[in-house]
mmCIF file of C-alpha atoms in Angstrom:
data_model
loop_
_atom_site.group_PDB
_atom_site.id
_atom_site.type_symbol
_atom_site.label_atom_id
_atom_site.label_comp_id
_atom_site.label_asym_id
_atom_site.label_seq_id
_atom_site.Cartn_x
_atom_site.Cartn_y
_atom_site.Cartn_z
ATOM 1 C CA UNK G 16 14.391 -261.072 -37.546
ATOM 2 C CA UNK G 17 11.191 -262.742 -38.586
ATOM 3 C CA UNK G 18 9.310 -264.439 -36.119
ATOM 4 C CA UNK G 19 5.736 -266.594 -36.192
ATOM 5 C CA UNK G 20 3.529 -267.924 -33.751
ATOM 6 C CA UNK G 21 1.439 -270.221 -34.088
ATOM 7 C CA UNK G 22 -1.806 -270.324 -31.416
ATOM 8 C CA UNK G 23 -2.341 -273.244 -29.456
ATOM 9 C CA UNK G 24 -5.999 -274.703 -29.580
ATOM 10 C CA UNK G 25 -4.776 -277.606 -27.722
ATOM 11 C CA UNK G 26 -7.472 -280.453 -27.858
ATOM 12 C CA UNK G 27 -11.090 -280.737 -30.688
ATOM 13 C CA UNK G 28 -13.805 -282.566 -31.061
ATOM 14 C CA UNK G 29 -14.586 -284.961 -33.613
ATOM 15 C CA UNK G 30 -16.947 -283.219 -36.278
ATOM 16 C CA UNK G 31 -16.109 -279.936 -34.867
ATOM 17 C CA UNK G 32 -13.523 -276.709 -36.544
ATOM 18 C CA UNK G 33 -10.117 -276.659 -36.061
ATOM 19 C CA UNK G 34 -8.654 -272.582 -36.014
ATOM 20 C CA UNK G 35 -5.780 -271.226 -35.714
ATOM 21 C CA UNK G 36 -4.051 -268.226 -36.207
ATOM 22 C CA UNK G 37 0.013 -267.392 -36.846
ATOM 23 C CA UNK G 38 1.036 -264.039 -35.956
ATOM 24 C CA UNK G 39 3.815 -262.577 -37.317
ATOM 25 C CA UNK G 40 6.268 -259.849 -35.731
ATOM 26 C CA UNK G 41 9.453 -258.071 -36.498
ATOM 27 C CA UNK G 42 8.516 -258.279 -40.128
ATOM 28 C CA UNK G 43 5.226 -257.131 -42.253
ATOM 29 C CA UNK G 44 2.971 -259.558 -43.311
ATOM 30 C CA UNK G 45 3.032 -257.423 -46.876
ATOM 31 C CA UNK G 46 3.679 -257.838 -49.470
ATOM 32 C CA UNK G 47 4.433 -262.091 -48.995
ATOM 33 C CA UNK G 48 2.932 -265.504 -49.005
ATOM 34 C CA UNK G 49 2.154 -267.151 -45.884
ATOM 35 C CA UNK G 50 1.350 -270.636 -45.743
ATOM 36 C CA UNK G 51 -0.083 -273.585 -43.231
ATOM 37 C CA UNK G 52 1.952 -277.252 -43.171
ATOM 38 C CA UNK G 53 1.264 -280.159 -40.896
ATOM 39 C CA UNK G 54 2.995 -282.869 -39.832
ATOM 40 C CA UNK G 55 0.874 -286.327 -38.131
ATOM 41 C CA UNK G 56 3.328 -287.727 -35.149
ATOM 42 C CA UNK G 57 5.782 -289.368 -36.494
ATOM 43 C CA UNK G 58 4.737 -288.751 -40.046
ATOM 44 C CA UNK G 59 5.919 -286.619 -42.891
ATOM 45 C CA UNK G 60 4.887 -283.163 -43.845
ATOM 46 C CA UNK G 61 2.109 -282.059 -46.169
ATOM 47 C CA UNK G 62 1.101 -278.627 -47.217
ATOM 48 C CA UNK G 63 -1.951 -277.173 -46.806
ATOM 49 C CA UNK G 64 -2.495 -273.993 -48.309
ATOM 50 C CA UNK G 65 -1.362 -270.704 -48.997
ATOM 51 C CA UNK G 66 -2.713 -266.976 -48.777
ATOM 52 C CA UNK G 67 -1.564 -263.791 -49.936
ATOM 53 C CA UNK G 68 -1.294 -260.761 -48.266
ATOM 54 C CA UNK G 69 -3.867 -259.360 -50.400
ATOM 55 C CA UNK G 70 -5.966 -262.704 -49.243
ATOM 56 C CA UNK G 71 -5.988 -264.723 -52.424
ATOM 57 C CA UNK G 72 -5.751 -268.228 -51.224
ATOM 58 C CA UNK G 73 -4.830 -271.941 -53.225
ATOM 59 C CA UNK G 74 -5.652 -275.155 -51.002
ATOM 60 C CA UNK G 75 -4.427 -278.863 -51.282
ATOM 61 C CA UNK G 76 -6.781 -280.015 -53.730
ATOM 62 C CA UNK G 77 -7.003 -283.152 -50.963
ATOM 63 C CA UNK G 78 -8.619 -280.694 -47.818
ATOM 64 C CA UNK G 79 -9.938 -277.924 -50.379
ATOM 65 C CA UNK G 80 -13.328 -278.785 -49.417
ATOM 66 C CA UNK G 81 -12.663 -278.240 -45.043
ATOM 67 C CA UNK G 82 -9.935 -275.361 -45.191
ATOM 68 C CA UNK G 83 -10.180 -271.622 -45.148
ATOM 69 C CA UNK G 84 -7.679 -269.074 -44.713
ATOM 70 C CA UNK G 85 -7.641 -265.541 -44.068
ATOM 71 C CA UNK G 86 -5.084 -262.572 -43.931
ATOM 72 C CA UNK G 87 -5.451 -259.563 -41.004
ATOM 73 C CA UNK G 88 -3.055 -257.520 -42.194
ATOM 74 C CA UNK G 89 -3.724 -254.958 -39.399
ATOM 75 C CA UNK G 90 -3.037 -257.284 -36.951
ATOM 76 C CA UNK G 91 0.053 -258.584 -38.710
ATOM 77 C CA UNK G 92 -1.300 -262.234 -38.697
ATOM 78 C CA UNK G 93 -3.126 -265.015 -40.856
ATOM 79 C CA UNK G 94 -5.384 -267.972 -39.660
ATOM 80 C CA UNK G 95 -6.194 -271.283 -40.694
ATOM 81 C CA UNK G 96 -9.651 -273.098 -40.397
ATOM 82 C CA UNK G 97 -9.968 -276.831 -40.932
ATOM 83 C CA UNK G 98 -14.090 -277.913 -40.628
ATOM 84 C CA UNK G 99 -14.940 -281.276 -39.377
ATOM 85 C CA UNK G 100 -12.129 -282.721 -38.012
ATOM 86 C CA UNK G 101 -10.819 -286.349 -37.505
ATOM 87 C CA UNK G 102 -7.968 -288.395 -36.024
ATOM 88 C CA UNK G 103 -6.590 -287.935 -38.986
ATOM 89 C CA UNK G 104 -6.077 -284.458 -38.448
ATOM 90 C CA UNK G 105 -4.166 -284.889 -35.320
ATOM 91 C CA UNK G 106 -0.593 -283.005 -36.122
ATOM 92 C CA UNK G 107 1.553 -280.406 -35.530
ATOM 93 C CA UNK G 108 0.396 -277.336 -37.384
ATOM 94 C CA UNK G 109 3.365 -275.161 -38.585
ATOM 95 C CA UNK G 110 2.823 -271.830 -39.938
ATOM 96 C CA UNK G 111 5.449 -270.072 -42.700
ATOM 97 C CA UNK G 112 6.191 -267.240 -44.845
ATOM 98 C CA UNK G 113 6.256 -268.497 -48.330
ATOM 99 C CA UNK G 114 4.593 -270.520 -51.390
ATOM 100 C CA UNK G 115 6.795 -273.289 -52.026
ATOM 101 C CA UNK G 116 10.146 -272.198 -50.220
ATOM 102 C CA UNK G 117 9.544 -271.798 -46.620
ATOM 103 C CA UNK G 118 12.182 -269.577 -45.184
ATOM 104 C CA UNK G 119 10.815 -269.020 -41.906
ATOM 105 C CA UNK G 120 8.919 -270.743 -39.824
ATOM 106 C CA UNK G 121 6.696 -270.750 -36.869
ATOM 107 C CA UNK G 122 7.972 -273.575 -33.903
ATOM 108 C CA UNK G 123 4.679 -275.735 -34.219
ATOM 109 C CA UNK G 124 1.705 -276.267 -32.039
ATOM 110 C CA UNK G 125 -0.227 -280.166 -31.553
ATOM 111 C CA UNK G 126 -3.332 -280.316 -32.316
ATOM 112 C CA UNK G 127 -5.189 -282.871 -30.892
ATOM 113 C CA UNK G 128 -8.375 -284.410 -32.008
ATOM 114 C CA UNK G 129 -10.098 -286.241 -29.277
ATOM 115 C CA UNK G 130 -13.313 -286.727 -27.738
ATOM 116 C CA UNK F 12 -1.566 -285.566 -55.699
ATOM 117 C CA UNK F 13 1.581 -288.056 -54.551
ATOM 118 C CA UNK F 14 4.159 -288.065 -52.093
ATOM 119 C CA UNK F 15 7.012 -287.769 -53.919
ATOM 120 C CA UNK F 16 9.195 -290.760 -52.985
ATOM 121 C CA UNK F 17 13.030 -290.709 -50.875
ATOM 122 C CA UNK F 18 14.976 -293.738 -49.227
ATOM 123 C CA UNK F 19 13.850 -294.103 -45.843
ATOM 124 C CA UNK F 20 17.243 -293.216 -44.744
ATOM 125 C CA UNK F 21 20.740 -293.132 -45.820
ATOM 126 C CA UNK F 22 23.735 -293.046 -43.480
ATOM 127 C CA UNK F 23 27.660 -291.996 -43.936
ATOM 128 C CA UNK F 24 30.627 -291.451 -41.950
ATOM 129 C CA UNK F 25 32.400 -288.313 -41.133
ATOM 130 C CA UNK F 26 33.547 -286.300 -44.177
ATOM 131 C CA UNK F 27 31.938 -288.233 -46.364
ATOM 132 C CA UNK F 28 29.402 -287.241 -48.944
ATOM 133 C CA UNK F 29 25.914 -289.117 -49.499
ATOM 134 C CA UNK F 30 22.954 -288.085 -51.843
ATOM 135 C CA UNK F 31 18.995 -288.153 -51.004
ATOM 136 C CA UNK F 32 16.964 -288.544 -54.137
ATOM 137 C CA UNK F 33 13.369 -287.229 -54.488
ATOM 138 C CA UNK F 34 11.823 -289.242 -57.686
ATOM 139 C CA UNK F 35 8.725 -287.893 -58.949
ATOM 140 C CA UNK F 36 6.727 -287.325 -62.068
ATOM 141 C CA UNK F 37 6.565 -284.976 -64.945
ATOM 142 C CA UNK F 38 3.997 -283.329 -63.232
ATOM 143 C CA UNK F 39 5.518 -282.226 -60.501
ATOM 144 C CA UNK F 40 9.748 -282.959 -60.175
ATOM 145 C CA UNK F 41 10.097 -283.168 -63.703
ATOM 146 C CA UNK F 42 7.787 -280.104 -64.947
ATOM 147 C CA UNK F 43 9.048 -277.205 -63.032
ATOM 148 C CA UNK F 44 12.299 -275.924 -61.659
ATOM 149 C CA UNK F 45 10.841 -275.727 -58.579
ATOM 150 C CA UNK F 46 11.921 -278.053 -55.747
ATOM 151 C CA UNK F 47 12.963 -277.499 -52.181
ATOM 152 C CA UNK F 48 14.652 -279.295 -49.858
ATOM 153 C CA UNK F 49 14.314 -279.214 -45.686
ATOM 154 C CA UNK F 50 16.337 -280.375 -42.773
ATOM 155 C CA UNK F 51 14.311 -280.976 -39.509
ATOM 156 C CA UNK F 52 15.788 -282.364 -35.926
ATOM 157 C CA UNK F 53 14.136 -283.705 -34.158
ATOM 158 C CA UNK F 54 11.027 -281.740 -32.205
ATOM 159 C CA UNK F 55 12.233 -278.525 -34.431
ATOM 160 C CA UNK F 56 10.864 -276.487 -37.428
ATOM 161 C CA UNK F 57 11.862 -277.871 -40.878
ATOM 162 C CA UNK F 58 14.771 -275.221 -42.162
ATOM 163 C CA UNK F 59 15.036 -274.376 -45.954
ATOM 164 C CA UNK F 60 18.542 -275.843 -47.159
ATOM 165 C CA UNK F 61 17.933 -275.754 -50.798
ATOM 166 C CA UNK F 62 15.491 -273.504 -53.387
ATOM 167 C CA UNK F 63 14.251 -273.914 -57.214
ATOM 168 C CA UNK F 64 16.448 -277.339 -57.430
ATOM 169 C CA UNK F 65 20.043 -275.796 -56.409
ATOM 170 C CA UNK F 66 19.712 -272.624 -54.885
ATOM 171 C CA UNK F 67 21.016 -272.148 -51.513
ATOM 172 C CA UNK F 68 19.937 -269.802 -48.967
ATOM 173 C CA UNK F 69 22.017 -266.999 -47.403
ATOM 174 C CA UNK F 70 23.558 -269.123 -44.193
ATOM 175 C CA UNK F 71 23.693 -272.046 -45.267
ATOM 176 C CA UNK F 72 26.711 -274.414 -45.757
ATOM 177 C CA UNK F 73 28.421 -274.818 -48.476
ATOM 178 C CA UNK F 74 28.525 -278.355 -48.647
ATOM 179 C CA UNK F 75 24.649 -278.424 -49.203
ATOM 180 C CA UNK F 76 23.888 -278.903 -52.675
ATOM 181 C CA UNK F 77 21.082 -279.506 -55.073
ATOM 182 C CA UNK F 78 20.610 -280.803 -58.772
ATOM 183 C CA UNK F 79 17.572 -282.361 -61.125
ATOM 184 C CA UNK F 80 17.108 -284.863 -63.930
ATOM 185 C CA UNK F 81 13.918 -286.000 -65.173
ATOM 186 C CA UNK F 82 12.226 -286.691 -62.889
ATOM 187 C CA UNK F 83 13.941 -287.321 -59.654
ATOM 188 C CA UNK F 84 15.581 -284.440 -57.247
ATOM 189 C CA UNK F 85 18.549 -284.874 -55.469
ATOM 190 C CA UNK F 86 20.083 -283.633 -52.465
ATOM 191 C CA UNK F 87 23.976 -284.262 -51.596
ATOM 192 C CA UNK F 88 25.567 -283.016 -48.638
ATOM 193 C CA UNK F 89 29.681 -282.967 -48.768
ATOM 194 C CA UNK F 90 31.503 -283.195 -45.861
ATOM 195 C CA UNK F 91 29.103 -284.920 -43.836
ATOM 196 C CA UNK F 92 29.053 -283.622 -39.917
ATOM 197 C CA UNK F 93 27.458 -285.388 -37.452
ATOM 198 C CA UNK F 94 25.081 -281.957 -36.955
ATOM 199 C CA UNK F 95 23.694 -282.906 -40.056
ATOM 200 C CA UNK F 96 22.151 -285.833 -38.582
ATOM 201 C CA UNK F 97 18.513 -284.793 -39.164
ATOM 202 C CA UNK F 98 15.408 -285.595 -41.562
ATOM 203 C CA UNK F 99 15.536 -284.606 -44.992
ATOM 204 C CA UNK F 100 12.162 -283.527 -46.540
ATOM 205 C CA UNK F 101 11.721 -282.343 -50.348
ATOM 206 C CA UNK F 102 9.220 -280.633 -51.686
ATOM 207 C CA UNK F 103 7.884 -279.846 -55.398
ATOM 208 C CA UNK F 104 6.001 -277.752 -57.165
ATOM 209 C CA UNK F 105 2.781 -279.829 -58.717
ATOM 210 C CA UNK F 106 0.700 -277.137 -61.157
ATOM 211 C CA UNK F 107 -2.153 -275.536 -60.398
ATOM 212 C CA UNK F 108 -0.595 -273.763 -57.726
ATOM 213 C CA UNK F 109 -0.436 -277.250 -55.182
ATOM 214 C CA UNK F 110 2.748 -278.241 -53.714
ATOM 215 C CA UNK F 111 3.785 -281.730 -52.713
ATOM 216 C CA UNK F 112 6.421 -282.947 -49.986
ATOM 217 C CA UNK F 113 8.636 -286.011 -50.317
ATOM 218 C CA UNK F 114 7.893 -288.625 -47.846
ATOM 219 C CA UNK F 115 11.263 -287.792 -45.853
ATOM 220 C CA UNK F 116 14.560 -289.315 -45.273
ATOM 221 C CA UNK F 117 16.360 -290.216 -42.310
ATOM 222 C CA UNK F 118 20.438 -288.893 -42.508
ATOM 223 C CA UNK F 119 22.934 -290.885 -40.187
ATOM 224 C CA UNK F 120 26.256 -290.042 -39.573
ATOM 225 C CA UNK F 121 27.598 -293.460 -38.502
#
């Protein structure tokens, strides 16, 4: 069974970079899509991005400019950078395997952006 | 890029059947054959219930099913349970490899 974790960076500063990092176990990352969604309290979802195994990555055109993925395919995970955060950006981050059908998915971490 | 738009919430007894629509535009529900649709409870993951408009995932109930015109999506769940109390979230494809959600619905079972 496929599992994902997300990492939990807790609490960021205004202006400053959000990571994190999903890993994946009892499943290769290869040869799939693996992608970063977020949901504000209380709010609805929006995607991200996506990456690739092979580490081609498409971004919402809307946070294109702040986001960065990456693929560490020896390490069985993917990560998610998000520069100069807001309040805005507070959400739970979910990570999950997929492009546009999400069939598994990681249990969420808050991120918090606070100074 | 849009959130696609669903009722706020829609409600049903037990064993009844109710439908969530997803309305977008030709450039995203009405262009491609490729909308999904997710059930979250509360403080969970969203699951996958539905795949490119009416495809249904291995596990998943029977009385889960998908369609399309035009532009709108729709979701209808027969039988209605009361574990099927949850949020409904779609989600389309909108070109140039972006994706979209809906802005979520809000199932009752009354």
């Amino acid at each position: 069974q496929v599992q994902l974790q997300e990492s939990d960076p807790g609490v960021v500063k205004p202006s400053e970079t959000l990571s994190l990092s999903c890993t994946v176990s009892g499943g290769s990352i290869s040869p799939y899509y693996w992608s970063w969604i977020r949901q504000p309290p209380g709010k609805g979802l929006e995607w991200i991005g996506y990456i690739y195994y092979t580490g081609d990555a498409k971004y919402n055109p809307s946070l294109k400019s702040r986001v960065y993925m990456s693929v560490d395919t020896s390490k069985n995970l993917f990560s998610l950078s998000l520069t100069s955060v807001s309040a805005a950006d507070t959400a739970v981050y979910y990570c999950a395997r997929g492009s546009g059908d999400w069939d598994y998915w990681g249990q969420g971490t808050l991120v918090t952006v606070s100074s | 890029q849009s959130a696609l738009t669903q009722p706020a919430s829609v409600s049903g007894s037990p064993g009844q059947s109710i439908t969530v629509s997803c309305t977008g535009t030709s450039d995203d529900v009405g262009g491609y054959n490729i909308v999904s649709w997710y059930q979250q409870h509360p403080g969970k993951a969203p699951k996958l219930m539905i795949y490119e408009v009416s495809k249904r995932p291995s596990g998943v109930s029977v009385r889960f099913s998908g369609s399309k015109s035009g532009n709108t999506a729709s979701l209808t769940i027969s039988g209605l349970q009361a574990e099927d109390e949850a949020d409904y979230y779609c989600c389309a494809y909108a070109g140039s490899y972006s994706y979209v959600f809906g802005s979520g619905t809000k199932v009752t079972v009354l």
